[in-house]
XYZ file of C-alpha atoms in Angstrom:
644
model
C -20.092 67.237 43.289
C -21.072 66.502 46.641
C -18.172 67.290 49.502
C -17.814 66.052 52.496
C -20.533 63.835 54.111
C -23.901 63.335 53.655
C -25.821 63.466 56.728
C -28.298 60.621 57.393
C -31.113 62.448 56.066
C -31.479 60.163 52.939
C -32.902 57.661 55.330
C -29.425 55.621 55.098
C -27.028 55.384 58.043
C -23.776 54.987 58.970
C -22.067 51.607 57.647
C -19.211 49.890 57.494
C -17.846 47.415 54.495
C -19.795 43.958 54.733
C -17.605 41.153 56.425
C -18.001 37.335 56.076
C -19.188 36.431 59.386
C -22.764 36.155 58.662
C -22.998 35.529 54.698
C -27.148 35.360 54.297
C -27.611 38.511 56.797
C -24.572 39.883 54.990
C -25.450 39.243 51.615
C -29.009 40.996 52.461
C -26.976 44.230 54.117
C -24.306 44.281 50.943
C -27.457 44.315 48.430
C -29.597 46.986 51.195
C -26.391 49.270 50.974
C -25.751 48.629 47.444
C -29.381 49.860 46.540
C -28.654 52.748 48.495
C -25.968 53.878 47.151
C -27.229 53.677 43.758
C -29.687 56.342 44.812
C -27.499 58.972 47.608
C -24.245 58.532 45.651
C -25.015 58.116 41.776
C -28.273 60.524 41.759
C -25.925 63.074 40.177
C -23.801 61.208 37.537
C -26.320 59.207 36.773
C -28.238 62.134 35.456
C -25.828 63.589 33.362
C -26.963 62.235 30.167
C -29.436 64.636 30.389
C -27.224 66.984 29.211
C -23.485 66.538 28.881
C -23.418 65.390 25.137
C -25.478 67.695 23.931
C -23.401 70.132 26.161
C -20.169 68.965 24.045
C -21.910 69.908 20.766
C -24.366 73.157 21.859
C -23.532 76.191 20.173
C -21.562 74.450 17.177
C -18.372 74.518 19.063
C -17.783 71.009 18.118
C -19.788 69.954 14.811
C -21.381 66.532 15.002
C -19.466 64.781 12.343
C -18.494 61.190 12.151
C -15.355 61.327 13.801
C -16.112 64.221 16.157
C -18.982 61.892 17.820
C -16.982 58.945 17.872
C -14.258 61.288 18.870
C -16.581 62.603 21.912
C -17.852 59.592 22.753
C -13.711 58.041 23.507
C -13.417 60.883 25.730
C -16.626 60.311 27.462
C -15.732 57.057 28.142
C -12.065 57.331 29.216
C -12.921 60.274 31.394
C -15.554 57.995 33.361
C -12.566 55.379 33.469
C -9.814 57.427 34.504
C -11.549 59.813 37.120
C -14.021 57.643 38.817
C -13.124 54.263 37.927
C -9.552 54.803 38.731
C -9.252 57.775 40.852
C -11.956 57.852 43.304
C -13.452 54.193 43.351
C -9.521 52.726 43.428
C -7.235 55.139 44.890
C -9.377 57.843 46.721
C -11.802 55.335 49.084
C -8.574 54.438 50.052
C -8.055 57.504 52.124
C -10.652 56.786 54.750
C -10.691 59.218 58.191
C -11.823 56.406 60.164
C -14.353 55.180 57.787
C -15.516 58.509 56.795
C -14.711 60.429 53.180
C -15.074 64.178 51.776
C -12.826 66.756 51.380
C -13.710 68.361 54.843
C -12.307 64.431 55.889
C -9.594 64.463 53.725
C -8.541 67.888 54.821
C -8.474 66.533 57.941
C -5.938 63.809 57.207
C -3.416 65.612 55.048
C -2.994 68.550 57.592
C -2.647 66.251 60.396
C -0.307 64.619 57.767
C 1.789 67.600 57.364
C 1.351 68.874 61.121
C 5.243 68.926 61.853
C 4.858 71.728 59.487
C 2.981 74.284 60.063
C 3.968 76.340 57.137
C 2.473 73.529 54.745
C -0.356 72.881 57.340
C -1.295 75.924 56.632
C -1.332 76.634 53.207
C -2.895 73.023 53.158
C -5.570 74.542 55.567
C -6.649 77.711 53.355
C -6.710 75.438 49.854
C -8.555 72.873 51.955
C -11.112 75.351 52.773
C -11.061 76.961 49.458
C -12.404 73.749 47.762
C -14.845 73.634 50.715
C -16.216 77.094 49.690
C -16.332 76.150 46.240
C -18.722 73.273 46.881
C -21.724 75.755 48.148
C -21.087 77.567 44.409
C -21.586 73.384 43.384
C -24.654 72.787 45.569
C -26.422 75.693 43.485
C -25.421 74.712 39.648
C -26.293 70.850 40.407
C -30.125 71.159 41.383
C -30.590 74.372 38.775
C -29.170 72.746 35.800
C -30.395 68.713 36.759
C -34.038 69.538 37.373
C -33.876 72.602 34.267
C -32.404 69.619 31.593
C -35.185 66.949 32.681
C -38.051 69.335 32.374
C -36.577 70.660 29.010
C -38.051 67.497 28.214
C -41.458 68.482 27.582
C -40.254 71.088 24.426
C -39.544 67.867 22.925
C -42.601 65.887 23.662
C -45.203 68.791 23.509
C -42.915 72.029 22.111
C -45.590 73.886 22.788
C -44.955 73.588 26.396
C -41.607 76.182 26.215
C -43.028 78.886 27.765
C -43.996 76.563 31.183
C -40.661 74.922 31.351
C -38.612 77.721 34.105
C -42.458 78.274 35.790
C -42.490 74.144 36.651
C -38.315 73.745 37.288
C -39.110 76.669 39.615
C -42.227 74.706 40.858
C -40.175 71.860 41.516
C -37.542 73.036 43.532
C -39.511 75.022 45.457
C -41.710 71.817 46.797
C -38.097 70.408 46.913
C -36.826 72.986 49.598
C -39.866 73.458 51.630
C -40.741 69.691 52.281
C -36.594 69.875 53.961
C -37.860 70.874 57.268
C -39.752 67.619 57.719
C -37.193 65.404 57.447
C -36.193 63.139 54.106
C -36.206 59.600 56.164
C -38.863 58.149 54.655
C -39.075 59.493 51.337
C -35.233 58.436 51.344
C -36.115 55.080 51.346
C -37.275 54.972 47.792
C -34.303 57.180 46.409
C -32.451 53.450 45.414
C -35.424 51.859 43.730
C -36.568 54.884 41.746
C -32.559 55.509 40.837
C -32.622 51.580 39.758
C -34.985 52.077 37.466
C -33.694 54.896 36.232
C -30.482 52.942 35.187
C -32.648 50.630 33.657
C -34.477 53.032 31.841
C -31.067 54.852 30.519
C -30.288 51.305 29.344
C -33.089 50.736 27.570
C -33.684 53.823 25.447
C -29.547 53.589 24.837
C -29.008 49.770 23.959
C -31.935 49.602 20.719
C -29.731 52.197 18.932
C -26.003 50.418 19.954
C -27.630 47.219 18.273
C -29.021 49.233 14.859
C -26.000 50.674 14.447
C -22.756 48.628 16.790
C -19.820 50.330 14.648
C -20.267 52.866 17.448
C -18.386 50.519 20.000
C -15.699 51.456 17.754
C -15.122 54.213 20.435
C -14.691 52.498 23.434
C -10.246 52.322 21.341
C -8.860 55.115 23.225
C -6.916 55.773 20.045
C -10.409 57.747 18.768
C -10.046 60.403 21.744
C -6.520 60.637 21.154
C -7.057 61.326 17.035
C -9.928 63.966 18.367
C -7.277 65.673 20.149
C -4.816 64.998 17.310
C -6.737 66.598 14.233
C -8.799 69.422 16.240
C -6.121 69.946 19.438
C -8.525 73.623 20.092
C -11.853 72.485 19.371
C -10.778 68.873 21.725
C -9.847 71.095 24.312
C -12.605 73.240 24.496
C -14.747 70.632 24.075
C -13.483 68.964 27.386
C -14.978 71.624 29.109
C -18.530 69.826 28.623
C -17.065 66.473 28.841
C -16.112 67.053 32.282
C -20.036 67.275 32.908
C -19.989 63.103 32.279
C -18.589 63.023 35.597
C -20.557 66.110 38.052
C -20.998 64.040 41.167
C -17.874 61.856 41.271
C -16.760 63.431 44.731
C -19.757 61.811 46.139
C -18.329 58.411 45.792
C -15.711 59.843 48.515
C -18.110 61.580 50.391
C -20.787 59.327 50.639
C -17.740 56.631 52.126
C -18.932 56.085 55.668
C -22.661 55.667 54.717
C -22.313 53.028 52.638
C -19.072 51.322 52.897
C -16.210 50.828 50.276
C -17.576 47.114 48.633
C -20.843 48.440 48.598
C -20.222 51.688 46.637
C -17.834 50.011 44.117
C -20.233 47.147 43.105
C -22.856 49.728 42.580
C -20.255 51.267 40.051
C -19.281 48.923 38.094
C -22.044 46.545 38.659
C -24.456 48.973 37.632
C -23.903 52.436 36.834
C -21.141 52.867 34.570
C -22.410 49.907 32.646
C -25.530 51.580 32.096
C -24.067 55.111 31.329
C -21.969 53.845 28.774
C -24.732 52.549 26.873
C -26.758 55.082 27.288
C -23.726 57.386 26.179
C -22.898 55.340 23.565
C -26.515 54.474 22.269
C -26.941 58.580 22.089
C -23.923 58.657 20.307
C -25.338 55.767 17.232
C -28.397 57.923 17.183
C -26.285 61.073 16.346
C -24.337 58.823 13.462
C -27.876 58.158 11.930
C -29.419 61.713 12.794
C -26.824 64.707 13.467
C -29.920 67.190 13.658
C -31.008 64.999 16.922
C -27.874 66.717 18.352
C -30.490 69.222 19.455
C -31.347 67.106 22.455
C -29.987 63.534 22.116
C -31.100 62.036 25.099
C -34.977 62.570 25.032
C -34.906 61.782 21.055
C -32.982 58.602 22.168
C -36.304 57.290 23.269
C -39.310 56.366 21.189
C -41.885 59.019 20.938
C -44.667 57.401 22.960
C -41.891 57.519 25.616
C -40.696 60.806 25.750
C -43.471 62.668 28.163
C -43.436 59.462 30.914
C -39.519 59.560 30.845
C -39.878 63.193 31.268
C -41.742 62.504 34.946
C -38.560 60.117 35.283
C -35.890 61.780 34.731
C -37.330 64.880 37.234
C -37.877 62.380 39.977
C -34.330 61.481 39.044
C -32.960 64.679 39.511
C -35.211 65.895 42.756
C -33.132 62.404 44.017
C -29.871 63.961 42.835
C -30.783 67.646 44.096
C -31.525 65.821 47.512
C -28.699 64.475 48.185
C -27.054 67.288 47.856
C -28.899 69.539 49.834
C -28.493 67.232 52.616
C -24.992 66.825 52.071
C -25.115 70.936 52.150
C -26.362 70.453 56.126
C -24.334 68.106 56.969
C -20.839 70.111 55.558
C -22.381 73.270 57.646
C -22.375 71.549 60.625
C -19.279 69.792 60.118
C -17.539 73.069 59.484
C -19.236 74.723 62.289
C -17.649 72.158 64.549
C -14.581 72.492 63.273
C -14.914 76.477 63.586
C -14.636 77.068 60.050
C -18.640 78.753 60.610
C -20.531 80.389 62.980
C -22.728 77.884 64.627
C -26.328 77.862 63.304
C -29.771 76.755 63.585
C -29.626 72.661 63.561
C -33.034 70.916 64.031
C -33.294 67.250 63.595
C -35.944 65.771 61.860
C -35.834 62.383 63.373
C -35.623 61.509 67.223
C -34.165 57.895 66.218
C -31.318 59.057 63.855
C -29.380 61.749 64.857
C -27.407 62.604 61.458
C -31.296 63.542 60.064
C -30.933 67.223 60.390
C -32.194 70.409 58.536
C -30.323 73.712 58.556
C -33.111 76.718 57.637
C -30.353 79.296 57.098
C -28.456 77.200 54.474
C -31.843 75.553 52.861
C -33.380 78.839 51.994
C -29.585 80.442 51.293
C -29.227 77.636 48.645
C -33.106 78.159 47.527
C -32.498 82.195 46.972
C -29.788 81.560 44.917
C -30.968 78.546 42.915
C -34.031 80.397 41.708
C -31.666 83.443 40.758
C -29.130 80.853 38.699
C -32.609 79.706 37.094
C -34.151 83.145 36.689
C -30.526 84.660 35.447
C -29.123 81.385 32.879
C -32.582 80.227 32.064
C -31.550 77.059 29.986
C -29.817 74.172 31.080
C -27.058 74.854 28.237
C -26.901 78.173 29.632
C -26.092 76.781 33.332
C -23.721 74.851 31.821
C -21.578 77.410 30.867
C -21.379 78.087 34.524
C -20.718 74.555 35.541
C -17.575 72.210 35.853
C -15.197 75.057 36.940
C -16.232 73.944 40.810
C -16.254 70.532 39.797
C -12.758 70.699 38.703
C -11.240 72.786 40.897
C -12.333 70.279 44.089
C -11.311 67.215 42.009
C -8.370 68.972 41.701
C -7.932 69.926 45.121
C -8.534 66.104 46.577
C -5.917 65.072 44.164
C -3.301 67.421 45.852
C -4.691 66.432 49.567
C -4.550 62.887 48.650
C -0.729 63.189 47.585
C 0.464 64.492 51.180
C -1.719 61.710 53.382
C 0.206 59.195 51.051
C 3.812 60.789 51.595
C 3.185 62.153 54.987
C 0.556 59.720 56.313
C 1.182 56.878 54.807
C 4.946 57.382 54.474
C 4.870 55.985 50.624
C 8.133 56.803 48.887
C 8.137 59.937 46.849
C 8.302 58.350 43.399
C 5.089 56.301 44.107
C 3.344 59.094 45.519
C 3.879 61.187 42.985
C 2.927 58.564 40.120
C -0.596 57.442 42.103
C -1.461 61.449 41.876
C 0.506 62.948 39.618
C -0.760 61.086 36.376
C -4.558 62.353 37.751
C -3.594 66.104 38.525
C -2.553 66.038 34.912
C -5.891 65.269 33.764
C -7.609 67.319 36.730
C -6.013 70.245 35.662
C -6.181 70.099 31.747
C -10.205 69.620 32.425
C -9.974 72.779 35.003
C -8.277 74.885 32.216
C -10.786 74.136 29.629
C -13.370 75.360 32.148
C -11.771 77.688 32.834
C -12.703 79.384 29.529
C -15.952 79.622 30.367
C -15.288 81.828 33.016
C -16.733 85.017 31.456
C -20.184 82.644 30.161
C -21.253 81.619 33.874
C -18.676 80.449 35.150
C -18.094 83.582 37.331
C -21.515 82.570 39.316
C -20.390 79.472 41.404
C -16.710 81.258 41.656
C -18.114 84.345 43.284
C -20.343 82.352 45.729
C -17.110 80.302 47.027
C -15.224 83.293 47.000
C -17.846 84.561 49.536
C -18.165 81.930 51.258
C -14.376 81.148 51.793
C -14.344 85.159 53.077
C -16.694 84.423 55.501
C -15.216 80.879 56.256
C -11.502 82.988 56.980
C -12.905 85.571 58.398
C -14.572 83.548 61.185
C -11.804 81.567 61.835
C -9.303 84.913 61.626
C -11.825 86.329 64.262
C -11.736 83.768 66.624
C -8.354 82.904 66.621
C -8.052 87.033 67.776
C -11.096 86.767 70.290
C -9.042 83.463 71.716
C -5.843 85.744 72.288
C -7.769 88.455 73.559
C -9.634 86.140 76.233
C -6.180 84.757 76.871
C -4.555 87.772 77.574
C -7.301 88.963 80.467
C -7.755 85.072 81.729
C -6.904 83.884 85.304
C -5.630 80.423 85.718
C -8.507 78.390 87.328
C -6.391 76.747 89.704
C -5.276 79.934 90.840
C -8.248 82.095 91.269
C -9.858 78.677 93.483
C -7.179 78.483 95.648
C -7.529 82.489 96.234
C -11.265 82.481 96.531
C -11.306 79.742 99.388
C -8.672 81.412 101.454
C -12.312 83.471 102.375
C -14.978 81.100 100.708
C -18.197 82.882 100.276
C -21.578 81.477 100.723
C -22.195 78.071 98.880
C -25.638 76.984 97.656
C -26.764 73.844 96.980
C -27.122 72.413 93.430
C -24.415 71.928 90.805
C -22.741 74.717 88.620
C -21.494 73.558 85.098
C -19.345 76.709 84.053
C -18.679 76.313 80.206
C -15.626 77.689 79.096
C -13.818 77.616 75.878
C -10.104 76.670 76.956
C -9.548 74.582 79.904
C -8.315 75.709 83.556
C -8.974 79.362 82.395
C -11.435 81.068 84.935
C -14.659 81.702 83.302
C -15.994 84.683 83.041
C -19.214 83.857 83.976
C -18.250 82.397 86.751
C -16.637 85.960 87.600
C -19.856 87.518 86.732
C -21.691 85.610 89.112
C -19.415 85.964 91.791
C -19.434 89.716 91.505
C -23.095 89.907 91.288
C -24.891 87.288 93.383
C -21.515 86.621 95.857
C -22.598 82.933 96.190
C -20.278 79.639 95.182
C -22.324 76.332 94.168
C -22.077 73.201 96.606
C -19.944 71.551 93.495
C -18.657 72.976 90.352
C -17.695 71.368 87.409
C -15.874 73.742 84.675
C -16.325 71.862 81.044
C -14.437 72.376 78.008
C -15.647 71.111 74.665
C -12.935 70.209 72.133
C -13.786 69.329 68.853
C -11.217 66.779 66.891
C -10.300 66.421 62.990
C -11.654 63.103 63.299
C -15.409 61.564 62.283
C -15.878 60.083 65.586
C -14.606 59.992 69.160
C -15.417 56.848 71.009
C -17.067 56.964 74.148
C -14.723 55.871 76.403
C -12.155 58.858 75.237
C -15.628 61.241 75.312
C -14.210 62.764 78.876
C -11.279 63.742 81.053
C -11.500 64.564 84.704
C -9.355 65.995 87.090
C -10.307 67.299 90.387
C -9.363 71.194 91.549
C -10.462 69.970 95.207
C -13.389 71.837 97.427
C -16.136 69.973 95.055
C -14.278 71.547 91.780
C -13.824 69.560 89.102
C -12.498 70.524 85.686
C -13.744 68.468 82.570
C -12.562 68.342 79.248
C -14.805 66.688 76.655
C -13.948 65.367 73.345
C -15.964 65.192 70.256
C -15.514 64.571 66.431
C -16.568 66.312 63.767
C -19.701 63.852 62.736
C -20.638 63.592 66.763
C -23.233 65.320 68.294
C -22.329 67.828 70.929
C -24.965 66.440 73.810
C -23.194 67.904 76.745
C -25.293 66.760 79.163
C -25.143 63.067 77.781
C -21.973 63.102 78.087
C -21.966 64.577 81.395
C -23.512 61.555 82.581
C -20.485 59.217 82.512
C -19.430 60.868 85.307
C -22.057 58.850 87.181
C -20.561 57.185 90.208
C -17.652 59.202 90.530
C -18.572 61.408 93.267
C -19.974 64.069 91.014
C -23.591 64.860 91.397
C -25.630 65.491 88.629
C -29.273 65.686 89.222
C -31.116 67.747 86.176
C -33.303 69.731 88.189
C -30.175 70.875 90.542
C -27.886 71.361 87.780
C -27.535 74.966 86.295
C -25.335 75.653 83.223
C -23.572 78.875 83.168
C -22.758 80.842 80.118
C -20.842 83.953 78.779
C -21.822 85.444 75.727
C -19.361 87.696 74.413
C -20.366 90.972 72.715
C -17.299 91.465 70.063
C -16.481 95.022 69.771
C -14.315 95.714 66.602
C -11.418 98.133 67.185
C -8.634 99.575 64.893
C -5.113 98.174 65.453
C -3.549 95.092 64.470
C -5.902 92.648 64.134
C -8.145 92.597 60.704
C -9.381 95.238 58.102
C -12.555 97.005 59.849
C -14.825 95.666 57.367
C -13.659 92.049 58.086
C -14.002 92.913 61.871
C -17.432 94.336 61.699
C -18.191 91.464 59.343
C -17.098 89.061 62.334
C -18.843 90.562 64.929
C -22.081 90.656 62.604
C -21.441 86.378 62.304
C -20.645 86.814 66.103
C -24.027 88.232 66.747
C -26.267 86.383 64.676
C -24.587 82.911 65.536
C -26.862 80.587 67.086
C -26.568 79.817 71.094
C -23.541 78.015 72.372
C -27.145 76.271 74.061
C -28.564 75.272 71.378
C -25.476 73.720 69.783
C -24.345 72.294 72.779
C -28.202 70.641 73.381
C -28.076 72.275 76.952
C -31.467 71.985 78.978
C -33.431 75.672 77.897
C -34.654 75.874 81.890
C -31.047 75.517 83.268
C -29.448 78.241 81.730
C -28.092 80.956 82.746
C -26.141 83.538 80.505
C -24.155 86.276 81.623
C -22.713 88.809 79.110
C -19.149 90.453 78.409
C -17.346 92.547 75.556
C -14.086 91.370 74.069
C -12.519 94.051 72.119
C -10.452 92.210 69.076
């Protein structure tokens, strides 16, 4: 799956759904963004024939008899229909946070939804985050078991090969990781054109055995899946635990919402891709009639034998497209979260000085890398690593399904009944296919669980910790106004130059501004105290961007506003106060700073592991300076300890 927002790093940006006022231009934009899509958004499902029938059949779970294939093949195709076709491209781009999808978006929505109740807001909040967490564990199995299952390939065209098959996946993902730091713009251009063909090649190897044998169409009767289910109700429902696999990467068509548009990412669908995953699906499926021993690994013997080591290049480029757009959509979730204060802050460098939402996160690139090569090193086969996939998958399907009931009752004020047939019909199905997964729990399925599990610990923990670091500060904090109005009953010296005194809540006295007091005894010539304030929304428009008010004596206290997909630029934003009788020259501007040392103490506030644990994340946090793109030469930080 891929959560919450892809940052612009596939060389795509930000869109919105193609109007009528310019129909050739427009025309030429709808086809741009619907070639784009095809590669950001589909690189993931439209891989999974790789894999997921030979998944459903692996291990002899399900034997490959006549009416188990067509059987399989139903479900295959009324999965596709009912969870993507229905669910996500109808009813779940629906639920747009100002153009902008993913669960961190909807999240967003359904707590401010709910926000007359906190109780709900808050379990909302921790399930929310939960299926956050679970999308790292995600991000791993996706680029392990897509690159693994295309370069499986070569034991078909050259079995000899075996032995090289983990050495090159390895290969390949690490060339994959380390080219991150330099920025996917323009390789991102080509992701849509080499996913295109890709399509065409799935339709091409599938349609030649549809035509030899069409009695497989047969299938497409939802009355086969439900006679699967009806003679072999176990085996069908273990079985459904692969099937699921048909549909890895259907949270992208949410997340991938505000790059692309609506129109765009639906005409991809079912202009292209499911078309050409049903015959490919299907055409799989008529070889398996013919040949039940191909079961082995139906896609690759799908295609004629002078075919099988060039489509084995393909379908690697295919899924170095898919593992891409994940990664980046790993960076861009980090520093969503870290806005929202769900993580520490981290390192962010951008890799492009035109578009800002091209950015590469070293801690979580070489995190994901590290664990990758372990999923490779411990599951070694794709069929392996798919024991340990589609529990994630599920569980955030599952998860958007319950967010996307409250914005419709609470947001959208639908009436219950409604509500609760638009979602209730899918959570049926979401959690029948989470239960069947959930089987393979003891196989590999533990792996992604345990890395969401950690990550949600250190997801609660940080926001736990600064929730008790806020109440702490609180608790010793002067008001501003206050403290001002005492200091100038006796003003001390004032130099010349500007003082920007950051602060984490408004018209509370700073504490570096204390520090500097005590130590150097001297008051800038104006003074502006800012407050950053980030917002469950995508974007804040520039005009809202900053609040003023004046404290009098050349004090000023500003409050700035930005959304979760904005970039903090504190300076820039600074700058609108340009002609307002606030002087900001760069070279006499100095930015003040307090870093807190947290010092973790017994008594009521969390378990000392969890405390030491925050002030470790505390510590190793990259600087407020960094993340708030403050000028390195202006800075000044002055330290203090905050016992929590």
């Amino acid at each position: 799956m891929a959560v919450s927002c892809f940052a612009d790093g596939t060389g795509f940006g930000r869109a919105t759904d193609v109007t009528d006022s310019h129909p050739p231009r427009e025309r030429s934009a709808l086809a741009a963004l619907t070639l784009g899509a095809l590669g950001v958004v589909y690189g993931d499902i439209g891989t999974s024939p790789l894999y997921a029938l030979k998944e459903v059949f692996h291990g002899g779970r399900v034997l490959p008899t006549h009416d188990n294939i067509l059987g399989v093949l139903s479900l295959v195709f009324w999965t596709m229909t009912i969870i993507v076709s229905l669910k996500y491209v109808l009813l779940i781009l629906r639920a747009d946070n100002n153009g902008e999808g993913g669960l961190i978006a909807m999240l967003a929505l359904a707590t401010h939804a709910v926000r007359e109740r906190p109780r709900l807001r808050d379990t909302l909040l921790m399930v929310g985050l939960f299926g956050t967490a679970v999308f790292y564990g995600d991000g791993v199995i996706t680029p392990a078991i897509s690159v693994l299952s295309a370069v499986e390939g070569l034991e078909v065209a050259a079995p000899g090969l075996h032995d090289v098959v983990i050495p090159i996946t390895l290969l390949v993902l690490t060339g994959l990781f380390a080219v991150q730091r330099f920025g996917t713009g323009g390789i991102g251009k080509a992701f849509g054109p080499v996913t295109l063909v890709w399509f065409v090649v799935l339709v091409a190897i599938g349609l030649p055995h549809i035509v030899a044998n069409p009695h497989v169409l047969v299938a497409l009767n939802p009355m086969y899946a439900a006679g699967f289910f009806a003679h072999n109700p176990l085996v069908a429902f273990i079985g459904l635990g692969a099937v699921v696999l048909c549909v890895t990467g259907g949270e992208a068509l949410y997340a991938d919402l505000g790059h692309f548009g609506k129109l765009p990412i639906r005409i991809a669908w079912y202009g292209f891709v499911m078309p050409a995953l049903v015959v490919n699906y299907f055409g799989q499926g008529a070889m398996l009639l013919e040949n039940p021993e191909a079961i082995e690994n139906p896609f690759y013997l799908t295609a004629p034998e002078w075919a099988r080591l060039p489509l084995v290049f393909l379908a690697t480029a295919a899924t170095v497209i898919a593992s891409q757009a994940l990664i980046t959509a790993a960076f861009s979730v980090t520093k969503q979260a870290s806005q929202l204060g769900i993580l520490p802050r981290l390192r962010i460098l951008h890799t492009s000085v035109r578009d800002t939402g091209q950015i590469y996160v070293p801690f979580v690139n070489w995190g994901l890398y590290v664990l990758i090569v372990l999923a490779v090193a411990l599951f070694k086969t794709s069929s392996n690593l798919a024991s340990a996939y589609g529990i994630a998958v599920t569980l955030d399907m599952t998860i958007t399904t319950v967010m996307t009931f409250f914005v419709l009752r609470y947001g959208w004020r639908y009436p219950l009944a409604l509500c609760l047939a638009a979602t209730g019909f899918f959570f049926v199905i979401d959690v029948t296919f989470f239960a069947s997964n959930m089987l393979k729990l003891l196989a590999g399925g533990w792996f992604p669980l345990v890395i969401g599990i950690g990550m949600f610990t250190l997801m609660v923990t940080w926001r736990t910790g600064r929730r008790l670091m806020a109440e702490q500060l609180k608790n010793d904090a002067i008001d501003l106004a206050s403290f001002l109005e005492a200091v100038f009953i006796s003003p001390p010296a004032r130099v010349a130059g500007t003082a920007v005194f950051l602060s984490a809540e408004p018209n509370v006295t700073p504490n570096a501004l204390l520090h500097n007091l005590k130590h150097n005894k001297v008051f800038h010539a104006y003074n502006l105290f800012v407050s950053v304030k980030h917002h469950d929304v995508p974007w804040i428009d520039a005009a809202q961007r900053i609040e003023l008010q004046a404290l009098g004596n050349d004090c000023w206290q500003v409050l700035l506003h930005f959304g979760f997909k904005d970039e903090p630029d504190v300076p820039q934003a600074l700058q609108q106060l340009e002609g307002r009788g606030v002087p900001l020259e760069p070279m006499e501007t100095s930015y003040f700073l307090s870093r807190d040392i947290v010092m973790p103490t017994i008594g009521q506030g969390m378990v000392m592991w969890r405390e030491k644990l925050f002030a470790g994340m505390h510590r190793n946090a990259a600087a407020a300076a960094d993340f708030l793109n403050l000028p390195t030469n202006r800075i000044v930080e002055l330290g203090s300890k905050v016992e929590i």
